[in-house]
Coordinates of N, CA and C and ligand atoms in Angstrom, one line a residue:
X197 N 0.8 -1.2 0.0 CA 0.0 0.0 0.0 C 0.9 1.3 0.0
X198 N 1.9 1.4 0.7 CA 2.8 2.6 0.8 C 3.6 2.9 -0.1
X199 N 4.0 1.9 -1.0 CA 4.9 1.8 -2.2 C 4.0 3.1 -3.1
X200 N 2.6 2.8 -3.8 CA 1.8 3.4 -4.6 C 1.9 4.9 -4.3
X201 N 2.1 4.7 -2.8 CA 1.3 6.3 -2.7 C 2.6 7.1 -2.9
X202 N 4.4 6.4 -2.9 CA 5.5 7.5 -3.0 C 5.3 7.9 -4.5
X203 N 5.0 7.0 -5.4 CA 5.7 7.7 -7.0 C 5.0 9.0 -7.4
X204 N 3.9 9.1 -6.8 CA 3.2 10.5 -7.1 C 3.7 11.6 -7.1
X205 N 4.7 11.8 -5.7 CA 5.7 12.9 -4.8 C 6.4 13.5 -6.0
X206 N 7.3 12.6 -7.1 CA 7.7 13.5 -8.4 C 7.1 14.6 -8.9
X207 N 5.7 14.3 -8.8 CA 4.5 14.9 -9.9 C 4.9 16.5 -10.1
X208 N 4.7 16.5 -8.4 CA 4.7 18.5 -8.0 C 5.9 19.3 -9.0
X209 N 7.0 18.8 -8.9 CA 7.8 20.0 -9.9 C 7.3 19.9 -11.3
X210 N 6.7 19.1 -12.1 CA 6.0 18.9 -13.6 C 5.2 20.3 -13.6
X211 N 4.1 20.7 -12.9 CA 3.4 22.1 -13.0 C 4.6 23.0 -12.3
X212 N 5.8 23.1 -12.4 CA 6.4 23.9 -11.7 C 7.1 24.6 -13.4
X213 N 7.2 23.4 -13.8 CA 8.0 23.7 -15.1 C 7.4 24.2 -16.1
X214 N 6.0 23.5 -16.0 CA 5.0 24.3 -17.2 C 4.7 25.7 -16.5
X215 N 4.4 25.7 -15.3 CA 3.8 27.5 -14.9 C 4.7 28.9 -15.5
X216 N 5.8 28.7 -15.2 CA 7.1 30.1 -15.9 C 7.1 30.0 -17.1
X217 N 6.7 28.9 -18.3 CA 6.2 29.1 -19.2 C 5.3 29.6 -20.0
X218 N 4.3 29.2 -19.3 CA 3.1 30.1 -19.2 C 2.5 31.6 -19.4
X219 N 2.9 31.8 -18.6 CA 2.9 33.4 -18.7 C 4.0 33.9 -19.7
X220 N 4.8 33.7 -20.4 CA 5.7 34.0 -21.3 C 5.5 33.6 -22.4
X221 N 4.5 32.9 -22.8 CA 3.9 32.3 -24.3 C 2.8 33.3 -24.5
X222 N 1.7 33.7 -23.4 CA 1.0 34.5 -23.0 C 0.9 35.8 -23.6
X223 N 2.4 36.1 -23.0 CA 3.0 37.8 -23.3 C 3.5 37.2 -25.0
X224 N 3.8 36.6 -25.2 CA 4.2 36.9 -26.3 C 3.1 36.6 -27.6
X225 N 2.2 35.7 -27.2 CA 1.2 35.3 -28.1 C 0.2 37.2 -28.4
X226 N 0.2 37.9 -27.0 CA -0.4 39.2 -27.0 C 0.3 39.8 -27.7
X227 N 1.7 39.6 -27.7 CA 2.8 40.7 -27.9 C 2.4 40.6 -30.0
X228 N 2.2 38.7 -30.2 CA 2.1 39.1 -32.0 C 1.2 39.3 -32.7
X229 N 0.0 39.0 -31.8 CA -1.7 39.5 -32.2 C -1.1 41.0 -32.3
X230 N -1.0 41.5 -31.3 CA -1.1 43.3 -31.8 C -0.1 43.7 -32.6
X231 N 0.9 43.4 -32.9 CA 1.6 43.5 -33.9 C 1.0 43.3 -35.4
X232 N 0.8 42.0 -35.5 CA -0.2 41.4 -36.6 C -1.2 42.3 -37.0
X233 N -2.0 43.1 -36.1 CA -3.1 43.5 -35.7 C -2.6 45.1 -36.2
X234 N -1.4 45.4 -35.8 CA -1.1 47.3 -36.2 C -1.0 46.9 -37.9
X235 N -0.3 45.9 -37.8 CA 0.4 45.4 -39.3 C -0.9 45.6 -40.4
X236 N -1.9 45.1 -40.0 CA -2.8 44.5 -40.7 C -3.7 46.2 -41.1
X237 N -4.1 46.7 -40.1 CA -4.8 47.8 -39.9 C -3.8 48.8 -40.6
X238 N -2.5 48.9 -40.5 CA -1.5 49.4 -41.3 C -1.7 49.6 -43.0
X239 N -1.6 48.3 -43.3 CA -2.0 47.8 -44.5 C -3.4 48.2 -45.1
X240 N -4.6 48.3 -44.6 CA -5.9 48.5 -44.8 C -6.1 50.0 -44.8
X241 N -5.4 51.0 -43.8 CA -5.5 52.2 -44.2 C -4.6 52.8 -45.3
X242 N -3.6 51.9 -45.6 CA -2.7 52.3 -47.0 C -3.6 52.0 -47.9
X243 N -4.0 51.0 -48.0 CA -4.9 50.4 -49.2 C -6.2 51.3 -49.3
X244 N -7.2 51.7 -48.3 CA -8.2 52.6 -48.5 C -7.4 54.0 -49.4
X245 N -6.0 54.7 -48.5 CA -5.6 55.5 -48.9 C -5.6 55.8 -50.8
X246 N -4.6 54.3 -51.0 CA -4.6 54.2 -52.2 C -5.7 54.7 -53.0
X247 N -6.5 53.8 -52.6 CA -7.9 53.5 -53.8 C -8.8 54.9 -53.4
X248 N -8.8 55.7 -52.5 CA -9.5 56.7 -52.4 C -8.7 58.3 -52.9
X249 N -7.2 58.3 -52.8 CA -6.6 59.1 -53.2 C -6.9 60.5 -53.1
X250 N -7.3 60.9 -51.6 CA -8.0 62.3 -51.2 C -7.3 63.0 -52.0
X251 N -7.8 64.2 -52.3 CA -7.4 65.7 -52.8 C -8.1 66.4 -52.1
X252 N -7.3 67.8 -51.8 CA -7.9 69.1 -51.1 C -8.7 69.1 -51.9
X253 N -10.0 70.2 -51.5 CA -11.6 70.9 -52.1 C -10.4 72.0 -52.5
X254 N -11.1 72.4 -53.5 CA -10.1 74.0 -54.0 C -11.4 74.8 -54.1
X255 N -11.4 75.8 -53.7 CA -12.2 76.8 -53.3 C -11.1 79.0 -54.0
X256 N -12.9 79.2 -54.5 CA -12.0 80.5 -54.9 C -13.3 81.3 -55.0
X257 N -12.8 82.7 -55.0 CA -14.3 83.7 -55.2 C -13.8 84.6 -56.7
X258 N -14.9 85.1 -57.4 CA -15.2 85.7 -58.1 C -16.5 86.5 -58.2
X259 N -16.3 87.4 -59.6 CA -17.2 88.4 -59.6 C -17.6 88.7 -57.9
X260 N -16.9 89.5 -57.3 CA -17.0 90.2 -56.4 C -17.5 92.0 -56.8
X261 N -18.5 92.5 -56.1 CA -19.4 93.6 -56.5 C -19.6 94.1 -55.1
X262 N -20.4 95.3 -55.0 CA -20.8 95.7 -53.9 C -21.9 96.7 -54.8
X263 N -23.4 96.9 -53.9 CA -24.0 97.4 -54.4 C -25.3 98.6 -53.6
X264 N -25.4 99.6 -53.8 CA -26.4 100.2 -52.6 C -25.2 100.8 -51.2
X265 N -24.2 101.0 -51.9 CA -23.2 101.2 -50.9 C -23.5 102.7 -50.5
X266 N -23.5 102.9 -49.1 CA -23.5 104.1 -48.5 C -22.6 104.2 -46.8
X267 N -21.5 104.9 -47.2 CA -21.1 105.1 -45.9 C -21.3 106.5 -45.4
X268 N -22.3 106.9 -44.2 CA -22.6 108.2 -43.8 C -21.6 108.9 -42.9
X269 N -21.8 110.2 -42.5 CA -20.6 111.4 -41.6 C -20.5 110.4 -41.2
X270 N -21.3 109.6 -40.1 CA -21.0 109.0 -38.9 C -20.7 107.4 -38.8
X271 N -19.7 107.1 -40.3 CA -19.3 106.0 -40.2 C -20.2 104.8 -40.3
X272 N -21.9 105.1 -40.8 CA -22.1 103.6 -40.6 C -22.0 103.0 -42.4
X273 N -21.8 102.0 -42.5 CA -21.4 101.7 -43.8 C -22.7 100.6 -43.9
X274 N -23.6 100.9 -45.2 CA -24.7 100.1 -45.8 C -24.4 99.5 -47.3
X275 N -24.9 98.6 -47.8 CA -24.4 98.0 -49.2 C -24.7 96.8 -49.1
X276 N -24.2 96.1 -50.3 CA -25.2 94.6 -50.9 C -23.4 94.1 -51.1
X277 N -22.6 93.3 -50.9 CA -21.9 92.8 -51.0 C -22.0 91.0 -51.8
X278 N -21.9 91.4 -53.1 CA -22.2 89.8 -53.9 C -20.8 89.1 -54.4
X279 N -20.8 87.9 -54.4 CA -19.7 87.1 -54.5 C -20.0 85.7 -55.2
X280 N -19.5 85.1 -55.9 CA -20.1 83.8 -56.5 C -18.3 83.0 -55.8
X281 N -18.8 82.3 -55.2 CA -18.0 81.2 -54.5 C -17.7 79.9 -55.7
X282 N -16.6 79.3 -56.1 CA -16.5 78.6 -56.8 C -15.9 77.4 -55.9
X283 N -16.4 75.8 -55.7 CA -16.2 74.9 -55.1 C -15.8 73.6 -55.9
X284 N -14.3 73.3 -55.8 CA -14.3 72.3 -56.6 C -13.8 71.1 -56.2
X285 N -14.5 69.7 -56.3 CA -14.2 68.5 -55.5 C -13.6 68.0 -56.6
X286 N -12.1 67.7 -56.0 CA -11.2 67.4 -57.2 C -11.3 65.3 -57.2
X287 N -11.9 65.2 -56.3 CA -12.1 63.5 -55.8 C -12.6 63.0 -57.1
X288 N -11.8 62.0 -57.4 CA -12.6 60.6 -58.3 C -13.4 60.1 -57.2
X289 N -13.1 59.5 -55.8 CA -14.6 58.4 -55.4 C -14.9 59.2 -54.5
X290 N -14.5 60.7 -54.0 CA -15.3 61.4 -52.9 C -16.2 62.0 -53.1
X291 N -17.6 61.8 -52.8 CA -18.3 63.2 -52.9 C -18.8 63.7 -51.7
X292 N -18.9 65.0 -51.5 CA -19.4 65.7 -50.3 C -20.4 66.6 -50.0
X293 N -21.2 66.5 -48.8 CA -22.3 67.0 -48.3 C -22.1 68.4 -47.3
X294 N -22.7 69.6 -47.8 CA -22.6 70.7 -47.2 C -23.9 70.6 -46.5
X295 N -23.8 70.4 -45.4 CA -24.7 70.5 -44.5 C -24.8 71.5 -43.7
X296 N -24.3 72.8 -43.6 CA -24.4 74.3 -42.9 C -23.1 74.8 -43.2
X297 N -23.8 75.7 -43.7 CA -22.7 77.1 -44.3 C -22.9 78.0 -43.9
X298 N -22.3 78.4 -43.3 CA -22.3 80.1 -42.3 C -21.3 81.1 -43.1
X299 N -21.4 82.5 -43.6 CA -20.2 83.2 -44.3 C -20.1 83.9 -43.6
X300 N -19.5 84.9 -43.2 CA -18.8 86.2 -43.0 C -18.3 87.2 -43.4
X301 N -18.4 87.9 -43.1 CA -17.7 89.5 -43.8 C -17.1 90.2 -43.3
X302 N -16.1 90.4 -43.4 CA -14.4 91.2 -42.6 C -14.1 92.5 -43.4
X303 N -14.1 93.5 -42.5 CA -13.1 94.7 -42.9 C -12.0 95.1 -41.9
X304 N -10.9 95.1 -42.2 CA -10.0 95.0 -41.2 C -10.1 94.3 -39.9
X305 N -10.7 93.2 -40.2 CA -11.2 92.4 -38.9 C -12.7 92.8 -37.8
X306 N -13.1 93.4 -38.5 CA -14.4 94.1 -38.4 C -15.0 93.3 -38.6
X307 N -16.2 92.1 -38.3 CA -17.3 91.9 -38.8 C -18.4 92.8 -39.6
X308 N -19.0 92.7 -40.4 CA -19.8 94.2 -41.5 C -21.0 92.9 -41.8
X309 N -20.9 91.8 -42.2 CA -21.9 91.1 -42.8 C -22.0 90.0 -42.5
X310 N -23.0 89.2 -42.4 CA -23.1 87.9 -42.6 C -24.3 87.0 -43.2
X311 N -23.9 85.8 -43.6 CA -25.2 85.2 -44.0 C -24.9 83.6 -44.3
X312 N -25.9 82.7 -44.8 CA -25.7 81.4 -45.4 C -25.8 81.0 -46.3
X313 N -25.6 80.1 -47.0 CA -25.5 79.2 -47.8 C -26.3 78.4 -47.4
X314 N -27.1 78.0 -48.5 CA -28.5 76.6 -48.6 C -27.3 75.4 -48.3
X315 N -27.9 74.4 -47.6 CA -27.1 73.2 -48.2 C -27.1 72.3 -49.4
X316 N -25.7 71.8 -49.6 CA -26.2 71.1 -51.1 C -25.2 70.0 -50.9
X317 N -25.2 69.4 -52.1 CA -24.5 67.7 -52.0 C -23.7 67.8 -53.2
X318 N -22.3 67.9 -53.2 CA -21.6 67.9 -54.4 C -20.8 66.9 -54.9
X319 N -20.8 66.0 -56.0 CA -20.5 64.9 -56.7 C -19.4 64.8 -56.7
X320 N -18.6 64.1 -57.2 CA -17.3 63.4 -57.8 C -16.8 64.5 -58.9
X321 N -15.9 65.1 -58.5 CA -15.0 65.6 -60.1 C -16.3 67.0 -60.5
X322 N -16.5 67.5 -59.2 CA -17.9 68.6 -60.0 C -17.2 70.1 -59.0
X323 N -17.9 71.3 -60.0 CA -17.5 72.5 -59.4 C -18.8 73.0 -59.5
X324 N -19.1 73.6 -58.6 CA -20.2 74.1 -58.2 C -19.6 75.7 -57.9
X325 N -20.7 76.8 -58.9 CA -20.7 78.1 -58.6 C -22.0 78.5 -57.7
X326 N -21.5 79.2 -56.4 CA -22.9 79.7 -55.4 C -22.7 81.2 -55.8
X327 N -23.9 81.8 -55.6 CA -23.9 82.8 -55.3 C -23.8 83.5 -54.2
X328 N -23.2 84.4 -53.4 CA -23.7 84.7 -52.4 C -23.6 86.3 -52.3
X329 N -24.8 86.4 -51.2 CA -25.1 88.0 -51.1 C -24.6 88.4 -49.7
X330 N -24.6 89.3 -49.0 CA -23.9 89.7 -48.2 C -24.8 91.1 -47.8
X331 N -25.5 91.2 -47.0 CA -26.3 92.8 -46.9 C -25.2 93.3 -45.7
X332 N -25.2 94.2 -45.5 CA -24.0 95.0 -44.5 C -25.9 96.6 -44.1
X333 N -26.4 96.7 -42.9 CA -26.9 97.6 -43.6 C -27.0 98.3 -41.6
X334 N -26.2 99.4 -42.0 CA -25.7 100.6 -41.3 C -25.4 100.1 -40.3
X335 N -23.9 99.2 -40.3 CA -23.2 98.8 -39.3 C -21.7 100.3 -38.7
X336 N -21.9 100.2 -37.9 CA -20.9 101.5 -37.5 C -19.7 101.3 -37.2
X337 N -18.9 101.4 -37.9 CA -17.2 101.7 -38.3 C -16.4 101.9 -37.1
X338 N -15.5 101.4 -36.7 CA -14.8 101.9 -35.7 C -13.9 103.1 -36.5
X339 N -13.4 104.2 -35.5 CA -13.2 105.1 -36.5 C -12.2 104.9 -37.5
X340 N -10.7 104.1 -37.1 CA -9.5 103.8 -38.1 C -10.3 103.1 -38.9
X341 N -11.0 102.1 -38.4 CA -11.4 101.2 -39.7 C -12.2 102.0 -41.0
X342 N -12.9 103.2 -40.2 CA -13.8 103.8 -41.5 C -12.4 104.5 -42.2
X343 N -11.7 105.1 -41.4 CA -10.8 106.1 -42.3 C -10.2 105.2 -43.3
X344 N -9.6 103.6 -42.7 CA -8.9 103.1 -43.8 C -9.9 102.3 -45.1
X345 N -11.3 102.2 -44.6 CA -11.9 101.7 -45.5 C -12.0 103.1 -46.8
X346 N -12.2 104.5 -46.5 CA -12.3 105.4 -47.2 C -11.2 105.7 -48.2
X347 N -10.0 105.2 -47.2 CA -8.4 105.1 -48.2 C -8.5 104.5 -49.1
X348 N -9.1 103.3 -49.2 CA -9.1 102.5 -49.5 C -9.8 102.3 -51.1
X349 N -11.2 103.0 -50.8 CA -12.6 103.0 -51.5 C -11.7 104.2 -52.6
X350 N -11.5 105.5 -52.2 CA -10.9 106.3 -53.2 C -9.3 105.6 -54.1
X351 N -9.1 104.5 -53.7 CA -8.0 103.7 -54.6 C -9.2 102.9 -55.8
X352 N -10.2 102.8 -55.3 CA -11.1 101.9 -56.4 C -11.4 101.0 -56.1
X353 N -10.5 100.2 -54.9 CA -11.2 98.8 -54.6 C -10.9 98.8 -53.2
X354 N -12.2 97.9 -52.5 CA -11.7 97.6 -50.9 C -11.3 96.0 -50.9
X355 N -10.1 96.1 -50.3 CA -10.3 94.4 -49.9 C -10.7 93.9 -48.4
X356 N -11.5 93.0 -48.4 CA -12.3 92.6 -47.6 C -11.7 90.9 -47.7
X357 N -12.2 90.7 -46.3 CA -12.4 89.0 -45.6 C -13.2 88.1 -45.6
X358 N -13.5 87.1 -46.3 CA -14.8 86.0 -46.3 C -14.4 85.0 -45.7
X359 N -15.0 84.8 -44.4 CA -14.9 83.8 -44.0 C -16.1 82.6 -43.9
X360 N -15.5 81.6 -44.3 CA -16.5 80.6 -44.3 C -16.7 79.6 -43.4
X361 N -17.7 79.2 -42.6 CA -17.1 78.0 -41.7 C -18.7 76.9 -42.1
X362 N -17.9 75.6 -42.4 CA -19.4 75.2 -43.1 C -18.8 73.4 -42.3
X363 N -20.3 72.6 -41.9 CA -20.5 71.5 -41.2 C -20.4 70.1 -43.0
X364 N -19.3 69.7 -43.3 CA -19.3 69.0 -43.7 C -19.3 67.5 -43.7
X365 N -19.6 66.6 -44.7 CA -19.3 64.9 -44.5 C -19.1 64.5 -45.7
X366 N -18.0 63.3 -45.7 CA -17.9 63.0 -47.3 C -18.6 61.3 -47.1
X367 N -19.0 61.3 -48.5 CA -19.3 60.1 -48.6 C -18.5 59.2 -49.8
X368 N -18.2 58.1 -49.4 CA -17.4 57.1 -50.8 C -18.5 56.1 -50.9
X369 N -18.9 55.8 -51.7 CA -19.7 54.5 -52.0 C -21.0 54.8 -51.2
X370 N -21.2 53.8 -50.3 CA -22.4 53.4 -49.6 C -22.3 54.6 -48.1
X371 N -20.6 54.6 -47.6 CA -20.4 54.7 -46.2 C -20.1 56.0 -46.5
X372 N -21.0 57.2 -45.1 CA -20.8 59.0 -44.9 C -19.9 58.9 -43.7
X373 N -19.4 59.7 -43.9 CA -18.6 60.0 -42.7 C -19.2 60.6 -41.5
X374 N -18.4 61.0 -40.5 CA -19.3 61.9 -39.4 C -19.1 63.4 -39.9
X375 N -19.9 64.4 -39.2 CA -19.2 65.8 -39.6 C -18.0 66.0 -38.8
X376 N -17.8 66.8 -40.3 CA -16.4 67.8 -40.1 C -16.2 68.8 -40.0
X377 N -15.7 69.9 -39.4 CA -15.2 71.1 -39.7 C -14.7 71.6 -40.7
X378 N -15.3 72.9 -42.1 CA -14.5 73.0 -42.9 C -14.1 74.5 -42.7
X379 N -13.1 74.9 -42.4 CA -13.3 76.7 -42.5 C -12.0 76.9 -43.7
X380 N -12.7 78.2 -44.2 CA -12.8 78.9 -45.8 C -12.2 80.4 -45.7
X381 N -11.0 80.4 -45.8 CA -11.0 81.9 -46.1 C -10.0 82.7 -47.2
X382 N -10.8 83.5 -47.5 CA -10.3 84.2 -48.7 C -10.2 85.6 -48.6
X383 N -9.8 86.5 -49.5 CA -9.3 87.8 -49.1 C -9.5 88.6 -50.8
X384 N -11.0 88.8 -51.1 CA -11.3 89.4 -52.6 C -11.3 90.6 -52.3
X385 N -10.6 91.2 -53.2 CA -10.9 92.8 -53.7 C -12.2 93.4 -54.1
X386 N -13.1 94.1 -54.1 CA -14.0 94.6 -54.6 C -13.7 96.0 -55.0
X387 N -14.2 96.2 -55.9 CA -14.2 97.1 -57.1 C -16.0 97.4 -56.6
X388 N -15.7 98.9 -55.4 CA -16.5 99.6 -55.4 C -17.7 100.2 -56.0
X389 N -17.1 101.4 -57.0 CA -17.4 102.2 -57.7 C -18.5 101.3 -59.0
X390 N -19.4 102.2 -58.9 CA -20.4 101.8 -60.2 C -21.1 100.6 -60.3
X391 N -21.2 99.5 -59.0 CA -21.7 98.7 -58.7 C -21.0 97.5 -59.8
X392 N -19.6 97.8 -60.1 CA -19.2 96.6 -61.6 C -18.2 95.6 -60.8
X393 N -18.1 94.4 -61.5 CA -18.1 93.3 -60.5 C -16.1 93.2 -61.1
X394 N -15.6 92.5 -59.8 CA -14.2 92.2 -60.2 C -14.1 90.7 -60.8
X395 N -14.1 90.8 -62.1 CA -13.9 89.3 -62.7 C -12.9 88.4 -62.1
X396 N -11.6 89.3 -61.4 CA -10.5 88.2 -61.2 C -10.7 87.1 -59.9
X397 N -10.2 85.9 -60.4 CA -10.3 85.3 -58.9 C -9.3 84.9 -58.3
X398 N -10.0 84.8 -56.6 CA -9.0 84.8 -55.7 C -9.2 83.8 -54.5
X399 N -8.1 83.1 -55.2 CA -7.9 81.5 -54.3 C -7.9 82.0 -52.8
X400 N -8.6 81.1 -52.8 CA -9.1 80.7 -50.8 C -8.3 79.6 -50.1
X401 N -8.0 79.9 -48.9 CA -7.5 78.7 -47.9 C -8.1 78.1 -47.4
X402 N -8.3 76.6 -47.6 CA -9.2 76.1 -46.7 C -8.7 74.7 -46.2
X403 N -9.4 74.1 -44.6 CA -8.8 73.7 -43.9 C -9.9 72.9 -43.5
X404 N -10.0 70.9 -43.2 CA -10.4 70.4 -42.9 C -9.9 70.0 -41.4
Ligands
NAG1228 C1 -18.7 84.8 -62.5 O1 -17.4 84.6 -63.1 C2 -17.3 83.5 -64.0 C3 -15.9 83.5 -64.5 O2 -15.0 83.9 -63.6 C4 -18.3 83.7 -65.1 O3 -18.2 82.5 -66.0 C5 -19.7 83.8 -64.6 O4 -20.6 84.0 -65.6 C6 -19.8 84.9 -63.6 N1 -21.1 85.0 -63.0 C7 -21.7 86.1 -62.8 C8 -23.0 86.0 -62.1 O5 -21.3 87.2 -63.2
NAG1229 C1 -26.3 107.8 -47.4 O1 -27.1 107.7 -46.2 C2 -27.4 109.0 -45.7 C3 -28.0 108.8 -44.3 O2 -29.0 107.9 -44.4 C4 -28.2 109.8 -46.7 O3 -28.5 111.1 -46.2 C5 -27.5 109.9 -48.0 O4 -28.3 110.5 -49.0 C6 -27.1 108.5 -48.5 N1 -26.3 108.6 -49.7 C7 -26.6 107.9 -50.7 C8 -25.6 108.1 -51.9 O5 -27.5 107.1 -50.8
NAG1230 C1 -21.9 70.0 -60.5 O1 -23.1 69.6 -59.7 C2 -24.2 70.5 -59.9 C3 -25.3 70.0 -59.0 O2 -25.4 68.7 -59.1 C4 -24.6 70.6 -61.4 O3 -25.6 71.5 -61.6 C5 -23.4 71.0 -62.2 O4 -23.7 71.0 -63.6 C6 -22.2 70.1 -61.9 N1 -21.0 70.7 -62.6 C7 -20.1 70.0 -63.2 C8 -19.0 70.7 -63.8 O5 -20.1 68.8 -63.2
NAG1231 C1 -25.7 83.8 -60.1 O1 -26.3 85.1 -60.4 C2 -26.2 85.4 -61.8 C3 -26.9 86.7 -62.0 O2 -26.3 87.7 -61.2 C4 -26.9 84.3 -62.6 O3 -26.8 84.6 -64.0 C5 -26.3 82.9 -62.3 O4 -27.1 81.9 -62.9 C6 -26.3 82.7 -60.8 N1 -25.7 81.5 -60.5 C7 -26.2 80.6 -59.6 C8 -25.4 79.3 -59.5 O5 -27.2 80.8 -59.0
NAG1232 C1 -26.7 90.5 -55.5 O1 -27.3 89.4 -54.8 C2 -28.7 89.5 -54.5 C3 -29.2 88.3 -53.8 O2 -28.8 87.1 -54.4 C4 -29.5 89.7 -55.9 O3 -30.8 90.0 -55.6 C5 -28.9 90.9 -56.6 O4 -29.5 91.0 -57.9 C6 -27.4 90.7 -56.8 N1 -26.9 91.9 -57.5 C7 -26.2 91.7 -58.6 C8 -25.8 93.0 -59.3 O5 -25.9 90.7 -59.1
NAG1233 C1 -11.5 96.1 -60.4 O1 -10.3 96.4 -59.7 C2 -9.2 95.7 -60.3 C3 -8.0 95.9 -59.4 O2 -7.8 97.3 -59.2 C4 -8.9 96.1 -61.7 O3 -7.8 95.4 -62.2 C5 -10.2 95.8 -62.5 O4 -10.0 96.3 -63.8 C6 -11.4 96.5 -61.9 N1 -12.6 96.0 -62.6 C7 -13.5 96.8 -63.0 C8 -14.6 96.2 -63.7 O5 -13.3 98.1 -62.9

């Protein structure tokens, strides 16, 4: 009977040997999943990259006008400020959704105007002309700013600030993205006098 029960006594170092093993196959089995796992996700965002091949939106203004302009003794400045915004989605598979467009209107960092933009949905490889109007009506000048806008107006043209900040999402295929932040800004000349519009245009900055 006493014989049987010694040979067992060996047993205990056998899980002694496998245990420090253990935990070190463990760590390493984690250690190649996440590797494998950056590797792989690595690879998948190169490959979307590829095949989607983002381009900046290029954005510019033209026919810039001002119309109904009146600035009185006391500095307040009134007028119709119009601008056709030119948007162009340079994407083969991207197209994008303007879902809130806010503009603004700067004179020397002056706010003078504001307004929106409808929302719209712009296609693959499309340029879209907006119009936009701008009413300004008897906002009051700080005084440098009136003097230099006056400098300015007797040169023939004011340059002014449009700032854009619009709630964007793109979509490729089936899948929209979430919104994004797009802000827009550009720095057009207007050609005051006679209500005649400045044909040239003037590339905008803009930033996702
Ligand atoms: C705006 O300018 C573009 C060219 O720069 C011209 O084709 C277009 O007709 C103009 N639009 C208006 C409303 O004047
Ligand atoms: C500009 O506004 C002032 C005050 O409202 C008015 O007296 C003046 O006639 C206006 N000038 C023009 C050119 O409309
Ligand atoms: C861009 O899209 C608008 C609206 O869908 C369309 O009216 C316009 O013709 C398109 N322009 C080009 C150049 O594809
Ligand atoms: C912009 O306004 C002009 C007239 O001032 C018009 O001919 C043109 O079709 C308008 N463009 C858009 C996109 O509404
Ligand atoms: C300026 O824009 C407003 C609103 O779109 C329009 O009613 C007006 O005719 C435009 N003026 C010119 C000269 O294009
Ligand atoms: C508007 O002003 C610009 C810059 O001074 C000038 O080159 C252009 O000829 C002017 N346009 C008109 C219609 O007067």
């Amino acid at each position: 009977m006493a014989p049987p029960v010694n040979p067992p006594r060996p047993q205990p170092p056998q899980p002694r040997v496998v245990k420090p093993s253990q935990p070190f196959s463990i760590c390493r089995f984690i250690a190649i999943s996440l590797l494998t796992l950056l590797i792989v996700v690595g690879i998948v965002v190169l490959i979307i990259w590829l095949v989607l091949k983002p381009h900046k939106m290029v954005y510019s203004i033209e026919n810039s006008s001002i119309h109904d302009y009146n600035l009185t003794n006391n500095n307040h400045l009134s007028g119709n400020f119009n601008f056709t915004l030119r948007a162009y989605n340079p994407n083969k598979r991207i197209s994008i959704y303007y879902d809130h467009i806010d503009v603004k209107l700067f004179f020397n960092s002056q706010p003078i105007a504001f307004s929106n933009i409808e929302p719209f949905y712009q296609r693959r490889r499309n340029v879209t002309h907006i119009n936009v109007s701008l009413p300004t009506n008897d906002v009051a000048l700080y005084g440098d700013i009136a003097r230099d806008f006056k400098t300015q107006r007797s040169g023939g043209n004011v340059e002014v600030e449009v700032k854009i900040r619009a709630k964007i999402r793109f979509k490729v295929g089936a899948w929209k993205s979430s919104h994004r932040k797009l802000k827009i800004l550009c720095t057009p000349t207007v050609n005051y006098s006679d209500s005649r519009k400045n044909y040239k245009s003037f590339p905008c900055d803009a930033d996702v």
